Structure formats: structure tokens, C-alpha cells
Coordinates of C-alpha atoms in Angstrom, one line a residue:
M1 CA -46.4 -2.6 10.1
V2 CA -48.7 -2.8 7.1
T3 CA -45.8 -3.4 4.8
R4 CA -44.3 -6.1 7.0
Y5 CA -47.7 -7.8 7.2
Y6 CA -48.2 -7.9 3.4
E7 CA -44.6 -9.0 2.9
S8 CA -45.0 -12.0 5.2
F9 CA -48.5 -12.9 4.0
S10 CA -47.4 -12.7 0.3
F11 CA -44.6 -15.1 0.9
V12 CA -46.8 -17.7 2.4
F13 CA -49.6 -17.3 -0.2
L14 CA -47.2 -17.3 -3.2
Y15 CA -45.4 -20.4 -1.9
I16 CA -48.8 -22.3 -1.7
M17 CA -50.3 -21.0 -5.0
P18 CA -47.5 -19.4 -7.0
D19 CA -49.3 -19.3 -10.4
S20 CA -52.7 -18.3 -9.4
P21 CA -54.2 -14.9 -10.6
A22 CA -54.7 -14.0 -7.0
S23 CA -51.1 -14.5 -6.1
K24 CA -50.0 -12.3 -9.0
T25 CA -52.3 -9.5 -7.9
L26 CA -51.1 -9.8 -4.3
L27 CA -47.5 -9.7 -5.4
A28 CA -48.1 -6.5 -7.5
H29 CA -49.8 -4.9 -4.5
T30 CA -47.0 -5.9 -2.1
Q31 CA -44.4 -4.5 -4.5
H32 CA -46.3 -1.3 -4.6
L33 CA -46.3 -1.0 -0.8
L34 CA -42.6 -1.7 -0.7
R35 CA -41.9 1.0 -3.2
R36 CA -44.0 3.4 -1.1
A37 CA -42.0 2.4 2.0
C38 CA -38.8 3.2 0.1
L39 CA -39.9 6.5 -1.1
L40 CA -41.3 7.7 2.2
G41 CA -38.3 6.5 4.1
V42 CA -40.3 4.0 6.2
G43 CA -38.2 0.9 7.2
L44 CA -35.4 1.9 4.9
A45 CA -33.1 -0.9 5.8
A46 CA -35.7 -3.6 5.4
A47 CA -37.0 -2.0 2.2
A48 CA -33.5 -1.9 0.8
L49 CA -33.0 -5.5 1.4
A50 CA -36.4 -6.2 -0.2
G51 CA -35.4 -4.3 -3.3
C52 CA -36.6 -0.7 -3.5
G53 CA -35.5 -0.3 -7.1
G54 CA -33.1 2.1 -8.7
G55 CA -30.0 0.1 -8.1
G56 CA -31.0 -3.4 -7.1
G57 CA -31.7 -3.0 -3.4
D58 CA -28.2 -2.8 -2.0
P59 CA -28.1 -3.6 1.7
D60 CA -25.9 -0.5 2.3
E61 CA -28.7 1.8 1.4
A62 CA -29.5 2.1 5.1
A63 CA -26.3 4.0 5.5
L64 CA -27.3 6.6 2.9
S65 CA -28.7 10.0 3.9
R66 CA -32.0 11.0 2.2
R67 CA -30.1 13.2 -0.2
E68 CA -27.6 10.5 -1.0
L69 CA -30.4 8.0 -1.6
L70 CA -32.1 10.4 -3.9
G71 CA -28.9 10.8 -5.8
K72 CA -28.7 7.1 -6.2
R73 CA -32.3 7.0 -7.6
L74 CA -31.4 9.7 -10.1
F75 CA -28.1 8.0 -11.0
F76 CA -29.8 4.7 -12.0
D77 CA -33.0 6.1 -13.5
T78 CA -33.2 5.1 -17.2
A79 CA -36.4 7.1 -17.7
L80 CA -34.7 10.5 -17.8
S81 CA -33.0 10.2 -21.2
T82 CA -34.4 10.8 -24.6
P83 CA -35.4 8.3 -25.6
P84 CA -35.7 6.5 -22.3
G85 CA -33.2 3.7 -21.6
Q86 CA -30.0 5.5 -20.6
S87 CA -29.0 6.5 -17.0
C88 CA -25.8 7.8 -15.5
A89 CA -25.0 4.2 -14.7
S90 CA -25.1 3.2 -18.3
C91 CA -21.8 4.9 -18.9
H92 CA -20.6 4.8 -15.2
D93 CA -21.2 1.1 -14.6
A94 CA -20.5 0.0 -11.0
A95 CA -19.1 -3.3 -12.4
R96 CA -16.5 -1.3 -14.3
A97 CA -15.6 0.9 -11.4
F98 CA -18.2 3.5 -12.5
S99 CA -16.7 3.8 -15.9
G100 CA -17.8 2.1 -19.2
N101 CA -19.3 3.2 -22.5
N102 CA -22.9 2.0 -22.5
G103 CA -22.1 -1.2 -24.5
S104 CA -20.0 0.5 -27.1
A105 CA -16.9 -1.2 -28.4
A106 CA -15.6 2.0 -30.0
G107 CA -13.7 3.2 -27.0
V108 CA -16.2 6.0 -26.5
A109 CA -19.8 5.9 -25.2
L110 CA -23.0 5.1 -27.1
G111 CA -25.7 7.8 -26.7
A112 CA -29.3 7.3 -25.6
D113 CA -30.5 7.3 -29.2
G114 CA -28.6 4.1 -29.8
L115 CA -26.7 5.6 -32.7
S116 CA -24.6 8.5 -31.6
L117 CA -21.0 7.9 -30.4
G118 CA -19.3 10.4 -28.2
L119 CA -15.9 12.0 -28.5
R120 CA -14.1 10.7 -25.4
N121 CA -13.8 7.7 -23.2
T122 CA -15.9 7.8 -20.1
P123 CA -13.7 8.5 -17.1
T124 CA -14.3 6.7 -13.8
A125 CA -16.5 8.5 -11.3
M126 CA -14.6 6.8 -8.5
Y127 CA -12.4 9.0 -6.4
A128 CA -13.5 12.0 -8.5
R129 CA -14.6 13.9 -5.3
F130 CA -10.9 14.4 -4.5
A131 CA -10.2 16.5 -7.5
P132 CA -9.8 20.2 -6.7
A133 CA -11.5 22.9 -8.8
F134 CA -9.7 23.7 -12.0
S135 CA -7.0 26.4 -11.7
M136 CA -3.7 27.4 -13.2
V137 CA -1.0 26.8 -10.5
D138 CA 2.0 29.1 -10.5
E139 CA 5.3 27.2 -10.5
G140 CA 7.6 30.2 -10.6
E141 CA 8.7 29.7 -14.2
G142 CA 5.2 29.4 -15.5
S143 CA 1.9 27.9 -14.5
I144 CA 0.3 24.5 -15.0
P145 CA -3.4 23.4 -15.2
V146 CA -4.6 21.3 -12.2
G147 CA -8.0 19.9 -11.3
G148 CA -11.5 20.1 -12.5
Q149 CA -14.0 17.4 -13.6
F150 CA -14.2 15.8 -17.1
L151 CA -11.1 15.0 -19.0
D152 CA -10.6 18.7 -19.8
G153 CA -11.5 20.0 -16.4
R154 CA -14.3 22.3 -17.7
A155 CA -16.5 21.5 -14.7
G156 CA -15.4 22.9 -11.4
S157 CA -17.2 20.5 -9.1
L158 CA -19.2 17.3 -9.0
E159 CA -22.3 19.4 -9.1
D160 CA -21.2 21.2 -12.2
Q161 CA -20.3 17.9 -13.8
A162 CA -23.5 16.2 -12.9
G163 CA -25.7 18.6 -14.9
Q164 CA -24.0 18.4 -18.3
P165 CA -24.4 14.9 -19.6
F166 CA -28.3 15.2 -19.4
F167 CA -28.3 17.7 -22.2
A168 CA -25.4 16.5 -24.4
P169 CA -27.0 15.2 -27.7
D170 CA -24.5 12.3 -27.9
E171 CA -25.2 11.3 -24.3
M172 CA -28.6 11.5 -22.5
N173 CA -30.0 13.9 -25.1
V174 CA -32.6 15.7 -22.9
A175 CA -34.0 18.8 -24.7
S176 CA -34.0 21.2 -21.8
P177 CA -33.8 21.6 -18.0
A178 CA -37.6 22.0 -18.0
V179 CA -38.0 18.6 -19.7
L180 CA -35.7 16.9 -17.2
V181 CA -37.3 18.4 -14.2
G182 CA -40.7 17.3 -15.5
R183 CA -39.5 13.7 -15.8
V184 CA -38.1 13.8 -12.2
A185 CA -41.4 15.2 -11.0
A186 CA -43.1 12.2 -12.5
A187 CA -40.7 9.6 -11.1
E188 CA -41.6 7.2 -8.3
Y189 CA -39.1 9.0 -6.1
A190 CA -40.6 12.5 -6.6
E191 CA -42.0 12.4 -3.1
L192 CA -38.6 11.7 -1.7
F193 CA -37.3 14.6 -3.8
R194 CA -40.0 16.9 -2.2
Q195 CA -39.1 15.8 1.3
E196 CA -35.5 16.6 0.8
W197 CA -35.8 19.8 -1.3
G198 CA -39.2 21.3 -0.4
E199 CA -42.8 20.7 -1.4
R200 CA -42.7 23.3 -4.2
I201 CA -39.3 22.4 -5.6
F202 CA -40.7 21.4 -9.0
E203 CA -42.3 24.8 -9.5
D204 CA -38.9 26.4 -10.0
T205 CA -36.9 24.7 -12.8
A206 CA -33.6 26.4 -11.9
A207 CA -33.9 25.4 -8.3
A208 CA -34.9 21.9 -9.2
M209 CA -31.9 21.5 -11.5
E210 CA -29.6 22.6 -8.6
A211 CA -31.3 20.0 -6.5
I212 CA -30.8 17.3 -9.1
K213 CA -27.1 18.1 -9.4
G214 CA -26.7 18.4 -5.6
S215 CA -28.3 15.0 -5.1
L216 CA -26.2 13.3 -7.7
A217 CA -23.0 14.9 -6.2
A218 CA -24.0 13.8 -2.7
F219 CA -24.3 10.2 -3.9
E220 CA -20.9 10.4 -5.7
R221 CA -19.3 11.5 -2.5
T222 CA -20.4 8.4 -0.6
E223 CA -18.0 5.6 0.3
R224 CA -19.0 3.4 -2.5
F225 CA -17.2 5.8 -4.9
A226 CA -14.0 5.9 -2.7
P227 CA -13.8 2.7 -0.5
F228 CA -10.0 2.4 -0.4
S229 CA -10.4 -1.4 -0.3
S230 CA -7.7 -2.6 -2.7
K231 CA -4.8 -4.9 -2.0
F232 CA -2.5 -1.9 -2.2
D233 CA -4.5 -0.3 0.6
H234 CA -4.3 -3.4 2.7
V235 CA -0.6 -3.8 2.1
A236 CA -0.1 -0.2 3.3
A237 CA -2.2 -1.0 6.3
A238 CA -0.1 -4.1 7.1
S239 CA -3.0 -6.5 6.6
A240 CA -1.7 -8.0 3.3
A241 CA 1.5 -8.6 1.4
F242 CA 2.5 -8.2 -2.3
T243 CA 3.8 -11.1 -4.3
A244 CA 7.4 -10.8 -5.5
Q245 CA 6.2 -9.7 -9.0
E246 CA 3.7 -7.1 -7.5
Q247 CA 6.5 -5.7 -5.3
R248 CA 8.8 -5.4 -8.3
G249 CA 6.1 -3.7 -10.2
L250 CA 5.7 -1.1 -7.4
E251 CA 9.4 -0.4 -7.4
L252 CA 9.4 0.1 -11.2
F253 CA 6.3 2.3 -10.9
M254 CA 8.0 4.5 -8.4
D255 CA 11.5 4.6 -10.0
A256 CA 12.0 7.9 -11.8
G257 CA 14.5 6.2 -14.2
K258 CA 12.3 3.3 -15.1
G259 CA 8.5 3.4 -15.2
N260 CA 8.4 6.8 -13.6
C261 CA 4.6 6.4 -13.3
A262 CA 4.5 8.1 -9.9
A263 CA 5.6 11.4 -11.5
C264 CA 1.9 11.9 -12.4
H265 CA 0.1 9.0 -10.7
I266 CA 1.4 10.0 -7.2
A267 CA 1.4 7.5 -4.4
D268 CA 2.9 7.1 -1.0
P269 CA 3.2 3.3 -0.3
A270 CA 4.6 4.0 3.2
S271 CA 1.6 6.0 4.3
R272 CA -1.4 4.4 6.1
N273 CA -3.5 7.3 4.9
P274 CA -5.0 5.9 1.7
A275 CA -5.8 9.4 0.5
A276 CA -2.1 9.9 0.1
S277 CA -2.2 7.5 -2.8
L278 CA -4.9 8.7 -5.2
F279 CA -2.7 7.7 -8.1
T280 CA -3.2 11.0 -9.9
D281 CA -1.9 14.5 -9.2
F282 CA -4.9 16.0 -11.2
T283 CA -2.5 17.7 -13.6
Y284 CA -2.7 17.5 -17.5
D285 CA -0.3 15.8 -19.9
N286 CA 0.0 15.3 -23.7
L287 CA 1.0 11.7 -24.4
G288 CA 0.6 11.6 -28.2
V289 CA -2.0 8.8 -28.0
P290 CA -2.7 7.3 -31.4
R291 CA -5.8 8.4 -33.3
N292 CA -8.9 6.3 -32.6
W293 CA -10.5 5.9 -36.1
R294 CA -13.6 4.3 -34.5
I295 CA -14.7 7.7 -33.3
P296 CA -17.0 9.2 -36.0
A297 CA -15.7 12.7 -35.6
N298 CA -12.2 11.5 -36.5
N299 CA -13.5 10.6 -40.0
D300 CA -12.9 14.3 -40.7
P301 CA -9.1 14.5 -41.2
A302 CA -9.2 18.2 -40.2
F303 CA -10.8 17.4 -36.9
F304 CA -8.7 17.0 -33.7
D305 CA -9.7 16.7 -30.1
L306 CA -7.3 19.1 -28.4
G307 CA -8.5 18.5 -24.8
L308 CA -7.7 21.7 -22.9
C309 CA -7.9 23.7 -26.1
G310 CA -11.4 22.4 -27.1
P311 CA -13.7 21.6 -28.7
K312 CA -15.5 21.5 -25.4
R313 CA -13.8 24.4 -23.7
A314 CA -11.5 27.3 -24.5
A315 CA -7.7 27.0 -23.8
P316 CA -6.8 28.3 -20.4
D317 CA -5.1 31.7 -20.9
G318 CA -5.2 31.0 -24.6
D319 CA -2.0 28.9 -24.2
P320 CA -1.3 26.8 -27.3
A321 CA 1.2 24.8 -25.3
L322 CA -1.7 23.1 -23.6
C323 CA -3.3 21.9 -26.8
G324 CA -3.6 18.1 -26.8
A325 CA -3.3 17.8 -23.0
F326 CA -5.9 15.8 -21.0
K327 CA -6.3 15.3 -17.3
V328 CA -4.2 12.6 -15.6
P329 CA -6.7 9.9 -14.5
T330 CA -6.5 7.9 -11.3
L331 CA -5.1 4.4 -11.8
R332 CA -7.2 3.0 -9.0
N333 CA -9.4 0.2 -10.5
V334 CA -7.7 0.6 -13.9
E335 CA -8.0 -3.1 -14.7
R336 CA -11.8 -2.8 -14.6
R337 CA -11.9 -0.1 -17.3
Q338 CA -13.5 -1.1 -20.6
A339 CA -11.3 1.3 -22.6
L340 CA -8.2 3.2 -21.7
M341 CA -6.8 6.7 -22.6
H342 CA -8.8 9.8 -23.3
N343 CA -10.0 8.5 -26.7
G344 CA -10.4 4.9 -25.7
F345 CA -7.8 3.7 -28.2
F346 CA -6.7 0.9 -25.9
N347 CA -8.8 -1.9 -24.4
D348 CA -6.0 -3.9 -22.9
L349 CA -4.0 -2.8 -19.8
R350 CA -0.8 -4.5 -20.8
E351 CA -0.8 -2.9 -24.3
T352 CA -1.3 0.4 -22.6
V353 CA 1.7 0.1 -20.4
A354 CA 3.7 -1.2 -23.4
F355 CA 2.7 2.0 -25.3
Y356 CA 4.3 4.1 -22.6
A357 CA 7.5 2.1 -22.7
T358 CA 7.9 1.8 -26.5
R359 CA 6.1 4.8 -28.0
D360 CA 9.4 6.5 -28.9
T361 CA 11.6 3.4 -29.4
D362 CA 9.2 1.6 -31.8
P363 CA 6.7 4.2 -33.2
A364 CA 5.8 1.9 -36.1
R365 CA 4.1 -0.4 -33.5
W366 CA 1.6 2.3 -32.7
Y367 CA 1.3 4.7 -35.6
P368 CA 0.6 4.0 -39.3
G369 CA 3.8 4.3 -41.2
G370 CA 5.7 4.9 -38.1
V371 CA 4.9 8.6 -38.1
P372 CA 4.2 9.5 -34.5
F373 CA 1.5 11.7 -33.0
N374 CA -1.1 11.2 -35.7
D375 CA -3.9 12.6 -33.5
L376 CA -2.4 16.1 -33.3
P377 CA -2.0 18.9 -35.8
A378 CA 1.6 19.2 -36.8
E379 CA 1.9 22.6 -35.0
F380 CA 1.1 21.0 -31.7
A381 CA 3.3 17.9 -32.0
A382 CA 6.0 19.7 -29.9
N383 CA 3.5 19.7 -27.0
V384 CA 3.9 15.9 -26.5
N385 CA 5.8 14.9 -23.4
R386 CA 9.1 13.6 -24.6
T387 CA 11.5 14.6 -21.8
E388 CA 10.4 12.4 -18.9
A389 CA 11.2 8.7 -18.6
P390 CA 10.1 6.4 -20.1
Y391 CA 9.6 8.8 -23.1
D392 CA 13.1 10.1 -23.2
R393 CA 14.2 7.5 -25.9
Q394 CA 14.8 7.5 -29.6
P395 CA 13.8 5.1 -32.3
G396 CA 15.9 1.9 -32.2
E397 CA 17.1 2.5 -28.6
A398 CA 16.3 0.1 -25.8
P399 CA 13.1 1.1 -24.0
R400 CA 13.2 1.9 -20.3
L401 CA 11.1 -1.2 -19.6
D402 CA 11.5 -4.7 -20.9
D403 CA 8.7 -7.2 -21.2
A404 CA 9.2 -8.7 -17.8
E405 CA 9.2 -5.3 -16.2
I406 CA 6.0 -4.3 -18.1
D407 CA 4.4 -7.5 -16.7
A408 CA 5.5 -6.6 -13.2
I409 CA 4.0 -3.1 -13.5
V410 CA 0.7 -4.6 -14.8
A411 CA 0.7 -7.0 -11.8
F412 CA 1.1 -4.1 -9.5
L413 CA -1.7 -2.1 -11.2
R414 CA -4.0 -5.0 -10.6
T415 CA -3.5 -4.5 -6.8
L416 CA -5.2 -1.1 -7.1
T417 CA -8.6 -2.8 -7.7
D418 CA -11.1 -2.2 -4.9
G419 CA -12.8 -5.1 -3.2
Y420 CA -9.8 -7.0 -2.1
G421 CA -10.8 -6.5 1.6
P422 CA -12.9 -4.3 3.8
S423 CA -13.1 -0.6 3.1
L424 CA -10.3 1.5 4.7
A425 CA -12.1 4.8 3.9
G426 CA -12.2 5.5 7.6
N427 CA -8.4 5.9 7.6
A428 CA -8.5 8.5 4.8
E429 CA -7.4 11.9 6.0
P430 CA -7.7 15.1 3.8
M431 CA -4.5 16.0 2.0
A432 CA -3.2 19.4 1.0
A433 CA -4.8 20.8 -2.1
A434 CA -3.5 19.1 -5.2
G435 CA -1.0 21.1 -7.1
A436 CA 0.0 23.2 -4.1
A437 CA 3.6 21.8 -4.2
P438 CA 5.8 22.6 -7.2
R439 CA 6.1 19.8 -9.8
K440 CA 9.4 18.5 -10.9
N441 CA 8.1 17.9 -14.4
A442 CA 9.7 20.7 -16.5
A443 CA 7.7 19.5 -19.5
R444 CA 4.6 20.9 -17.9
S445 CA 6.0 24.4 -17.1
R446 CA 4.6 27.1 -19.3
T447 CA 6.0 30.2 -20.9
P448 CA 4.8 33.6 -19.5
A449 CA 1.4 34.5 -20.9
A450 CA 2.7 37.7 -22.5
T451 CA 4.9 35.6 -24.8
R452 CA 2.3 33.2 -26.0
P453 CA 0.4 33.3 -29.3
A454 CA -3.3 32.9 -28.9
A455 CA -4.7 29.3 -29.3
N456 CA -7.1 28.9 -32.2
A457 CA -9.5 26.6 -30.4
A458 CA -12.7 27.1 -28.4
G459 CA -16.0 25.4 -27.6
T460 CA -18.5 24.2 -25.1
G461 CA -19.7 15.2 -23.4
K462 CA -16.7 14.1 -21.4

């Protein structure tokens, strides 16, 4: 009641005397009361519309649980980094489908210090909650890696992922968990944190860290990260229709002899369950993406980012056949991405699709001197996927896709952008665990562990 009184009184007073010292004092006091209302959970819907901070006062905050709201506050808090100024949202920008690189044009993210550049492109946080924990799935003739968070699957859950960027020197650069917890304890939402996790939560650094990670993960599991509101979803629900070019693009996308995109970016256009079309199977592939020379680490000619083989993790089972493989990303909202591929080499969607089509038929277009796979040591070049369409071509041969077909696939990919219509998340039903069914991709089957030499890569970013 007090908050509503001040809000109404302030509006009238400020309208009459907008530039007076008294009006400015009253405005500051009103804003303070509104912040308190937000933090204490009083009149949350009204407070959200008035602008509670930490994300711009979205009207849908009323639908968030206290833990989800707390996760949102943490996600948008720029005071947590060292130096202050970077939040989770700096690299996971809502306008870019929760991807982006904090203003960097290098294809990888700019760190909180304003100088450091990371090693990998920032993946979207959208639909990440559907990824299973990392495992090696047996396919009879070998096993394949499936799942996990980050581009190398080193985090087993959203909670595990949420805690790592805080302490990465080239990301948020926080010195220790104790420092981070101290900053959260001093934040405006600290009272909300205590209400959710207990009055004495900040006295135990380890428990407070788990609470921070749990809150962020709760927010990332909300509908805003998986709205299923694209044109594709509405076509599947019979509430929209593709153009002729988009329909042709879908057909090429699904055709195993043409684009063959659905071999990894799985979809079921006939299903009204949007979760049947996540446009990723959460497996890993080695595409031989060209080296991104804008990444500072790549100035060392002896350095290679080998994905599953490090430098941020050790190779699963010590398998060198996995070196250079990265997780297959969802293609939902792909047109909103600032950079594409694990190293951010591409910044144009059509160029990226053209790379898939012509990598092997016209290598000089993509690699200096026409020598392919320049971002892999020579001993791992054989790991690149060269058996599936559209890669099963030789230099000088006609590519699987011509220019018009590339354009059609791009037109279809643009239908995967959320915001076309209302959310259809309510139609999403859980699917069987990813990787449970055998994959037809022989290129991903692995030799038995007993016959493999050990991989010479290890490590502990994105």
C-alpha cells in the first residue's frame, strides 16, 4: 500500500514540477521503495511492470518462482565480475537468443577486463536444458560421445555449467568462490537470496555457491529459454504455412542425399510435439572448420583447440579419434547468432551453409593455399567427417547443393527463430534420452578402447 501511494503521488508531483530538487528526491525515494518491494516479493507483478531492475522489468516476472527470479537477478548482475561490468547476459544476450560475445568481433567473447579474448564462440543458452549429461553411448561397434554442457561437454548439468564462467580469467575473472559469494551478499537482491536459501546461507561459501548455481539453472530452465515459438513450430501445429522456398529448404535439410542436415540436427516436422525437433542430437562431430586467426591463442602455430581432447578437458577414454570434435549445436534461433561454429570463424549464415556444401569440392575457398583442415594437427586430420553427405565429394566435383538450394536451406533455417507467434512450450513433451537410439552415422563409431593409442591432450571458458 505504501509503495502504491508513493508511486501515484510521485507521478502527479513529477508531472507538475519535473525539474525541482524536491521532485528528484521524491523520485529517488520512490525507486528505493519499488526496489524493496521487488526484493521482498511484495506486489511482484506491479513491481515488475514498474522496473525492478536486473533485466528491465519484464512483465513476465510475475510467472517466475522466487528461485527463478533470483536466478534472473544473478544472470543480469554486472557487479559480480572483476572488474565490474560483465554479467552472464553480456555473452548470453537475450537479443541474440542468449548467445553473443560481449561486443567482440573476433568470433569469441571479450572478457571482463576489456582485453582478454576467449578460445571459443559463446553457445546459445536456449534449449540447453534438454541436453543429457555427458556419456559415451555404446553403439555395438563402438561408442560415441553424447550430451553435456559447453562445446566440449565438460559440465554435466546446467548447475555445473553456471559456476564455471565466474572464475575463468578470460570471462568474468572472479578470484575465488568466497569473493563471488561476498559480492552476492552485498547485492540488492541479497534479502531475496536469504529468503530462498536460508538466513545464514552466506556464512557457508560452498553452500552459497551451490545456491548461486541452482538459482541460475532454475532461471535457464524457464520458458523464455525454450519458448518453441518459431514459424517452424507453428507450421507443425498447423497454425502457419511455409513459403515455397522455405518448404524446399526443409526438404533439402531432411534429404540424406542433399543437405543431410537432419543427420545431426534432428527434427520431426510431422510431430506436434516441439521437443521432437530440437535440431541437435547432442552428439559431437569434427567438421574441419578453418582456423580463426583472430583468436589470440591461435597466434601460436603449435596450439590447437581439440574440443573433446582439450585443452579444457581430457579426452573421453583417451580416444584420439575424438580430437577436434565439438558438440552439435541446436539450430533453433541460428540466424540471431553473432558468430557461428565453435571458433566463431563465420559471421554469416549463408556462408556457413555454403561451407558445408563446398568444403571438399572447393577447399581453396576456405583454406589458405587450398590445403584443408588447417585448424588441426596433421595426425588428427583423418578425424574430420568426410563420409556423410554433403562432405562425400572431391575437389572439382559438383557439390551436393547448388546456390539456389543453399538459399532455400537458409530460408528454412530462418523459420527456426523464436518470436513468430505465441509460445507452444505447453505442447512440449519429454523425449527419450538423447543418444538412446543407435546412430546411422558410421563416421562417429569408435574403435574398441583396447586398440586405441592414448590421446596426448588434457586440461581443465566455453
